mmCIF file of C-alpha atoms in Angstrom:
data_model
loop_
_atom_site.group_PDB
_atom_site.id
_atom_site.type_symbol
_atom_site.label_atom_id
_atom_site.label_comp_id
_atom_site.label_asym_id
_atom_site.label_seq_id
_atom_site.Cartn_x
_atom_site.Cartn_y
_atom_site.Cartn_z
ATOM 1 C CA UNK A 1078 49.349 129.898 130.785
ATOM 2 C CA UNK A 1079 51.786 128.016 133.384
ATOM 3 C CA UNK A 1080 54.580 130.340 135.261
ATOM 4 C CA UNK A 1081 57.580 128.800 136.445
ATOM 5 C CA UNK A 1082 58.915 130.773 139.833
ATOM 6 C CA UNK A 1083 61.988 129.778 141.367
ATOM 7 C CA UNK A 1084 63.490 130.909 144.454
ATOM 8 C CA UNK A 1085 66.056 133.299 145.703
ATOM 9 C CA UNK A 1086 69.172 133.432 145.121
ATOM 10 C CA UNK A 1087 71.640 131.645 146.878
ATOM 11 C CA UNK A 1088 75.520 132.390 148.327
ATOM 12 C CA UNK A 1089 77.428 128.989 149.458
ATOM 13 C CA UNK A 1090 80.634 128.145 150.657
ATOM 14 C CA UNK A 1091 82.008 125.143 148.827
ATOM 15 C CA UNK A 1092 81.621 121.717 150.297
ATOM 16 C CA UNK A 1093 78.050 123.199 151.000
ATOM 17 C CA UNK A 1094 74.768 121.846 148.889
ATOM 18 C CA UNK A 1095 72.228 124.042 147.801
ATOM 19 C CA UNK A 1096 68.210 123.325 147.081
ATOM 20 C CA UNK A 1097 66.648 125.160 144.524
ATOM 21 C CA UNK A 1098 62.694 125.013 144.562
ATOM 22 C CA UNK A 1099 60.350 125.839 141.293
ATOM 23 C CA UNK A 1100 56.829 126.363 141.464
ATOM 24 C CA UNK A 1101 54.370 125.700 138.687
ATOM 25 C CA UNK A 1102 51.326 128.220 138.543
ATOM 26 C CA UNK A 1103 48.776 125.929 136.993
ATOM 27 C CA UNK A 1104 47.170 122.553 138.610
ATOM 28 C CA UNK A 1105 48.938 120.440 135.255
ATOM 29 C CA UNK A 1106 52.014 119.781 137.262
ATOM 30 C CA UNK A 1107 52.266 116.791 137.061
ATOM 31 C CA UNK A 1108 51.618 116.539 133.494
ATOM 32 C CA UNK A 1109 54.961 117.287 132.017
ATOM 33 C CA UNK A 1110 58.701 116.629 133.126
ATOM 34 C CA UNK A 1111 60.396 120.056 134.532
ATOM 35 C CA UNK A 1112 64.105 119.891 133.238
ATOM 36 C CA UNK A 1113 66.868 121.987 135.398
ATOM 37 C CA UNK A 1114 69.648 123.441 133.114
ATOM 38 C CA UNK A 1115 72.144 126.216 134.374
ATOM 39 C CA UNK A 1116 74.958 128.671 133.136
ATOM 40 C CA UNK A 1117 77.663 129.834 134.398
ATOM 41 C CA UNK A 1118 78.670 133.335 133.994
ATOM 42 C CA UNK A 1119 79.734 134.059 129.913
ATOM 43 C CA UNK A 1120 79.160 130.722 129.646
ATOM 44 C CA UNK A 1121 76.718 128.548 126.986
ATOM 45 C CA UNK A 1122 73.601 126.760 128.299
ATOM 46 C CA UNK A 1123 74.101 123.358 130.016
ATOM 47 C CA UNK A 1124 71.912 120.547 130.524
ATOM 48 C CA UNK A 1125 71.136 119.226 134.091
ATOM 49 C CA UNK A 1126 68.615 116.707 133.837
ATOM 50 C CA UNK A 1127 64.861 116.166 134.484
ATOM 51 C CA UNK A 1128 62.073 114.925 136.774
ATOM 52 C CA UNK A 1129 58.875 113.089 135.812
ATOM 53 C CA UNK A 1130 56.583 115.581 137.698
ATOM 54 C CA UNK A 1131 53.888 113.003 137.416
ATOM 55 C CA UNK A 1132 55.800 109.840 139.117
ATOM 56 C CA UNK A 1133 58.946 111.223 140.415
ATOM 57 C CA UNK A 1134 60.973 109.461 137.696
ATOM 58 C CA UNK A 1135 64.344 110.969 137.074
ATOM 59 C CA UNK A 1136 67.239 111.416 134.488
ATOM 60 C CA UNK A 1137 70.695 113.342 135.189
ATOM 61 C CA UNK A 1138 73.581 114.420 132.812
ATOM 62 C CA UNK A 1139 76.536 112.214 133.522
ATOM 63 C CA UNK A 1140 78.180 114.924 134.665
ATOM 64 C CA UNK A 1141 76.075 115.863 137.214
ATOM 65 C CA UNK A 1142 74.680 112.855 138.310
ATOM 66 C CA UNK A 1143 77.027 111.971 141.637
ATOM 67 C CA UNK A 1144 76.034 115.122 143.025
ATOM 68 C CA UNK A 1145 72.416 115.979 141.824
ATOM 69 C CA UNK A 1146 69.032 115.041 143.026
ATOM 70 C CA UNK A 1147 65.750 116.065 141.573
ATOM 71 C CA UNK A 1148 62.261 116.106 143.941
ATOM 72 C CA UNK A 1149 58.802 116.939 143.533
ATOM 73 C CA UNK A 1150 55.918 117.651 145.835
ATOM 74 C CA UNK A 1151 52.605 117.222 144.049
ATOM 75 C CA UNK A 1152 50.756 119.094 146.951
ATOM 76 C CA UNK A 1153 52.696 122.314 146.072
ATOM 77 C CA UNK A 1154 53.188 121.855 142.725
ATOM 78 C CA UNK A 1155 56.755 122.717 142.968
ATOM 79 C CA UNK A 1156 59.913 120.868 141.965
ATOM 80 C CA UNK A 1157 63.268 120.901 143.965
ATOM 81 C CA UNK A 1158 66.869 120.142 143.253
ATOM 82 C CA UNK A 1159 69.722 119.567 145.648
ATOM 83 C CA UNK A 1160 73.213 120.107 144.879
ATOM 84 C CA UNK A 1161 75.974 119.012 147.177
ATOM 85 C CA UNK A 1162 79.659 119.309 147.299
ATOM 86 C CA UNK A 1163 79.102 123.115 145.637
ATOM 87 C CA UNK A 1164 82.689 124.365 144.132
ATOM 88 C CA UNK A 1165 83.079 127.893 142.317
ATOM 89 C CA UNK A 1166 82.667 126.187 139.619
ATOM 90 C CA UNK A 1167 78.875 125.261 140.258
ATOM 91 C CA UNK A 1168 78.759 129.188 140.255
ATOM 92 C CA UNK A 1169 75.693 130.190 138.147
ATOM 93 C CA UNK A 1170 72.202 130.613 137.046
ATOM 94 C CA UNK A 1171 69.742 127.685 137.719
ATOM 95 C CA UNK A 1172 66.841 127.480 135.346
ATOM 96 C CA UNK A 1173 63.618 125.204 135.556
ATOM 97 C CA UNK A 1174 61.741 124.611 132.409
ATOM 98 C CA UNK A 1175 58.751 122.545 131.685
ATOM 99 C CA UNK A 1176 59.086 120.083 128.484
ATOM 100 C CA UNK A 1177 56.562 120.286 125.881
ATOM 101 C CA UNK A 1178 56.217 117.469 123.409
ATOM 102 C CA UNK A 1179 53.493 116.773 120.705
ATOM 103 C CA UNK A 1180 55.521 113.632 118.435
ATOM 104 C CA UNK A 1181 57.892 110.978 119.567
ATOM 105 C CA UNK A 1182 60.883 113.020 117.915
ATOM 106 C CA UNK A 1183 59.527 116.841 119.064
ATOM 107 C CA UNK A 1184 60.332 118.050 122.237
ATOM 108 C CA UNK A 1185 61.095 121.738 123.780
ATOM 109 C CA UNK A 1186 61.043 123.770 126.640
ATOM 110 C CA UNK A 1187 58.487 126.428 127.420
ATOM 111 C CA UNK A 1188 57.930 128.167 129.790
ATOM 112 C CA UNK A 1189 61.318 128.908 131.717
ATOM 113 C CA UNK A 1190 61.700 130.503 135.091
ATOM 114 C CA UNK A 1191 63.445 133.825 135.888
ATOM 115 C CA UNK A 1192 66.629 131.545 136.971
ATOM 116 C CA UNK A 1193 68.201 131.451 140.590
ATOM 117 C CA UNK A 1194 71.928 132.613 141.038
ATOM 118 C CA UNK A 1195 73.735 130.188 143.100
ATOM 119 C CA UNK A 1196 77.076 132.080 144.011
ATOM 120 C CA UNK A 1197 79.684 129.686 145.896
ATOM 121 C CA UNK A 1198 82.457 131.773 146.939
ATOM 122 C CA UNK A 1199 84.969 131.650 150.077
ATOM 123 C CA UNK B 413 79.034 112.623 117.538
ATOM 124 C CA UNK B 414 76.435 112.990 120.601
ATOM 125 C CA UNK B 415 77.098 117.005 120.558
ATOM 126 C CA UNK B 416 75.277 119.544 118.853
ATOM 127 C CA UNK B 417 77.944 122.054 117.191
ATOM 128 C CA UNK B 418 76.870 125.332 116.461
ATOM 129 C CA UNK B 419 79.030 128.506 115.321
ATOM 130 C CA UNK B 420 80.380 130.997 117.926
ATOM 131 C CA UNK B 421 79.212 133.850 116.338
ATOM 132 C CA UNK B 422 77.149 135.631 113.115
ATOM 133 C CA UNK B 423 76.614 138.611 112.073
ATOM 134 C CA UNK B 424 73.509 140.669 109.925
ATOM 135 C CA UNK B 425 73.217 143.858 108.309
ATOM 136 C CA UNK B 426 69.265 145.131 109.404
ATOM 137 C CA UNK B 427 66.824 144.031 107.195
ATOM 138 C CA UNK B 428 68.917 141.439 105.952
ATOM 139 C CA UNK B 429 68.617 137.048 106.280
ATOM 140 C CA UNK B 430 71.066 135.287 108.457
ATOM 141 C CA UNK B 431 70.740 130.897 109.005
ATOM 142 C CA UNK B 432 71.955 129.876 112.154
ATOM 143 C CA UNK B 433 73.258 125.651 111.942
ATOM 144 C CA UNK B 434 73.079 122.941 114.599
ATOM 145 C CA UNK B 435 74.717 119.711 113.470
ATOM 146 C CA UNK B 436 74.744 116.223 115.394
ATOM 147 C CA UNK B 437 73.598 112.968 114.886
ATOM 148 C CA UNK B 438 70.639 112.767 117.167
ATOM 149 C CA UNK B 439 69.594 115.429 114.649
ATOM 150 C CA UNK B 440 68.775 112.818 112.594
ATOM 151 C CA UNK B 441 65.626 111.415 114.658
ATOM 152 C CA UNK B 442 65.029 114.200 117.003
ATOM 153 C CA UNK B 443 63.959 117.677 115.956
ATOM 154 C CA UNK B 444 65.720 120.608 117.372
ATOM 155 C CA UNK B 445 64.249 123.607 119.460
ATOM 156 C CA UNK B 446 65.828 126.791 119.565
ATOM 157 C CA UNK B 447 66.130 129.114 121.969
ATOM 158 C CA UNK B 448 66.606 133.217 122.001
ATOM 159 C CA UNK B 449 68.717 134.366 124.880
ATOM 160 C CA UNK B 450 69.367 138.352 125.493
ATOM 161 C CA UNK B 451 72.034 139.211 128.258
ATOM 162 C CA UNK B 452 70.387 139.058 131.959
ATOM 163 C CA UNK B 453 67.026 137.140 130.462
ATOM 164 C CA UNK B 454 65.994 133.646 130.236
ATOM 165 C CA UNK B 455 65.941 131.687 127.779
ATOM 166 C CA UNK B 456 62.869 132.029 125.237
ATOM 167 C CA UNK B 457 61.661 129.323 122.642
ATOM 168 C CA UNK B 458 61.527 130.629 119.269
ATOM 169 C CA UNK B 459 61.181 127.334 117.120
ATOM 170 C CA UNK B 460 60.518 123.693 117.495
ATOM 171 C CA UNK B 461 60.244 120.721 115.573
ATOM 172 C CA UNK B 462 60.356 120.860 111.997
ATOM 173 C CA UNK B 463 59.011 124.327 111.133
ATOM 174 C CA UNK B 464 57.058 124.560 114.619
ATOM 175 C CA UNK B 465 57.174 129.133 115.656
ATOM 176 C CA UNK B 466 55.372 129.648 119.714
ATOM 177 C CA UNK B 467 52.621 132.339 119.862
ATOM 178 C CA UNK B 468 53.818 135.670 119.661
ATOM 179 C CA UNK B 469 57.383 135.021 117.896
ATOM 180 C CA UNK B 470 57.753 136.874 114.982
ATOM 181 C CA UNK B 471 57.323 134.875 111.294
ATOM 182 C CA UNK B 472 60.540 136.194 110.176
ATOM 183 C CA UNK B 473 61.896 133.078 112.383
ATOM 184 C CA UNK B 474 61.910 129.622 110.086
ATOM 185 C CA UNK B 475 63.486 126.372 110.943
ATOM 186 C CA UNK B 476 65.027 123.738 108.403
ATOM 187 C CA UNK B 477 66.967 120.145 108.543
ATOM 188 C CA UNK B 478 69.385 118.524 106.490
ATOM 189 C CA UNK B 479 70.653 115.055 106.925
ATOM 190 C CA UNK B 480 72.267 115.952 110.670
ATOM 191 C CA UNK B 481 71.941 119.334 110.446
ATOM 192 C CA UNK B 482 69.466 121.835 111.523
ATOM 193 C CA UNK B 483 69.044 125.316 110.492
ATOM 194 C CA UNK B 484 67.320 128.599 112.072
ATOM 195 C CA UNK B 485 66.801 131.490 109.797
ATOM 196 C CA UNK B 486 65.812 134.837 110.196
ATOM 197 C CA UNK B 487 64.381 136.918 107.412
ATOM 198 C CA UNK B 488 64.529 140.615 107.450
ATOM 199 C CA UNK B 489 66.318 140.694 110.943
ATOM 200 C CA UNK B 490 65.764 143.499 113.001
ATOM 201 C CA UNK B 491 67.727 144.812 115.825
ATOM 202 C CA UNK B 492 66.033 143.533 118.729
ATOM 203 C CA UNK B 493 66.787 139.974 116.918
ATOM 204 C CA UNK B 494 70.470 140.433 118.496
ATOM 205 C CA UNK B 495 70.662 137.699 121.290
ATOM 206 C CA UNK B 496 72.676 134.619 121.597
ATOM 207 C CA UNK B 497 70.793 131.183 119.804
ATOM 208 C CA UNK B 498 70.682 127.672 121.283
ATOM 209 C CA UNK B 499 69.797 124.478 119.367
ATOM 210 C CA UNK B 500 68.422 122.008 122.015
ATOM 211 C CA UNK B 501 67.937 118.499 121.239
ATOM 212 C CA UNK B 502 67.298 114.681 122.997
ATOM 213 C CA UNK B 503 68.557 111.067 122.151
ATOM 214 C CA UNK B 504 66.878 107.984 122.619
ATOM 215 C CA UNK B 505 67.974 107.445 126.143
ATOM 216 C CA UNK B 506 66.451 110.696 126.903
ATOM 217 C CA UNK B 507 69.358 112.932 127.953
ATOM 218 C CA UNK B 508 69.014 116.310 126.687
ATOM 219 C CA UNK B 509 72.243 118.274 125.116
ATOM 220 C CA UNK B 510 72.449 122.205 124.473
ATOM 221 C CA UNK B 511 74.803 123.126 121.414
ATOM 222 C CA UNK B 512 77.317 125.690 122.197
ATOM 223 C CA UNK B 513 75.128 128.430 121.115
ATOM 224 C CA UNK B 514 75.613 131.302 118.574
ATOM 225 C CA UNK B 515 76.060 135.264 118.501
ATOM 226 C CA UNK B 516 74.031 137.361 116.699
ATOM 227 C CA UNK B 517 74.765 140.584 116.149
ATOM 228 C CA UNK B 518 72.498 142.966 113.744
ATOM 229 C CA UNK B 519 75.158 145.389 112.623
#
């Protein structure tokens, strides 16, 4: 069974970016899109966007998508995203999930990582 | 509406059946997967699809739909069932969209 490990957490100033990394456990990487999704503290679940782990394609929430950039490197089996122009408001827990899907209309998320804190704070 | 609405919060006395709803139009073509959260933990999967449960999570857990609406249930809840919920579901351009998740307390 895959494993989704992210790293550490993170403390920014704002203006600064951050890069998260996730690495996958198992060799079938690049099999299956890894989606980011974060929350803030109290807060609900919010989607980021994903990568294509396979050919690098990408998709971003509107929201996000000035400011976010998803990566992959096949070697290490790890995906990466960069987020610049960090405000307190971009305080929160980063997750990395891999999509499952087994129909054109059924799609989920499993596994998840542990999450990475990104604090940005003065 | 491209949002999925769930309801803040629910609660279950032990031993007792609680539904959990998720309503939005994607609803409609997409299934919904939802998700068992308990404070400082990620995210788990608990159902997918139409009546789709992971390994290891508990048959007590049932999904439903209805027109735009889907439906989690728990049957017999126990207290470690207390978490928040998320309903998770894609459109056709492939953006993803959480609803606002709901509270479950087993009283």
């Amino acid at each position: 069974q895959v494993h989704l490990v992210q790293s550490g957490a993170e403390v920014k100033k704002p203006g600064a970016s951050v890069k998260v990394s996730c690495e996958a456990s198992a060799d079938t990487f690049t099999n299956y899109p890894i989606h980011w999704v974060r929350q803030a503290p109290g807060q609900r679940l919010e989607w980021v966007g994903w990568i294509n782990a396979g050919n690098g394609d990408t998709k971003y929430s509107q929201k996000f998508q000035d400011r976010v950039t998803f990566s992959r490197d096949t070697s290490a089996s790890t995906a990466y995203m960069d987020l610049i122009s960090l405000t307190s408001e971009d305080t929160a827990v980063y997750y990395c999930a891999r999509e499952q899907k087994i129909s054109i209309n059924m799609y989920w998320l499993d596994p998840w990582s542990q999450g990475t804190l990104v604090t940005v704070s003065s | 509406s491209s949002e999925l609405t769930q309801d803040p919060a629910v609660s279950v006395a032990l031993g007792q059946t609680v539904r959990i709803t998720c309503q939005g139009d994607r609803l409609r073509i997409y299934f919904a997967s939802w998700y068992q959260q308990k404070p400082g933990h990620a995210p788990v999967v608990v159902m997918y699809g139409k009546n789709n449960r992971p390994s290891g999570i508990p048959d007590r857990f049932s999904a439903s739909y209805s027109g735009n609406t889907a439906s989690l249930t728990i049957t017999g809840s126990q207290a470690e069932d207390e978490a928040d919920y998320y309903c998770c579901s894609r459109d056709n351009s492939g953006y993803w969209v959480f609803g606002g998740g709901t509270k479950v307390t087993v009283l």
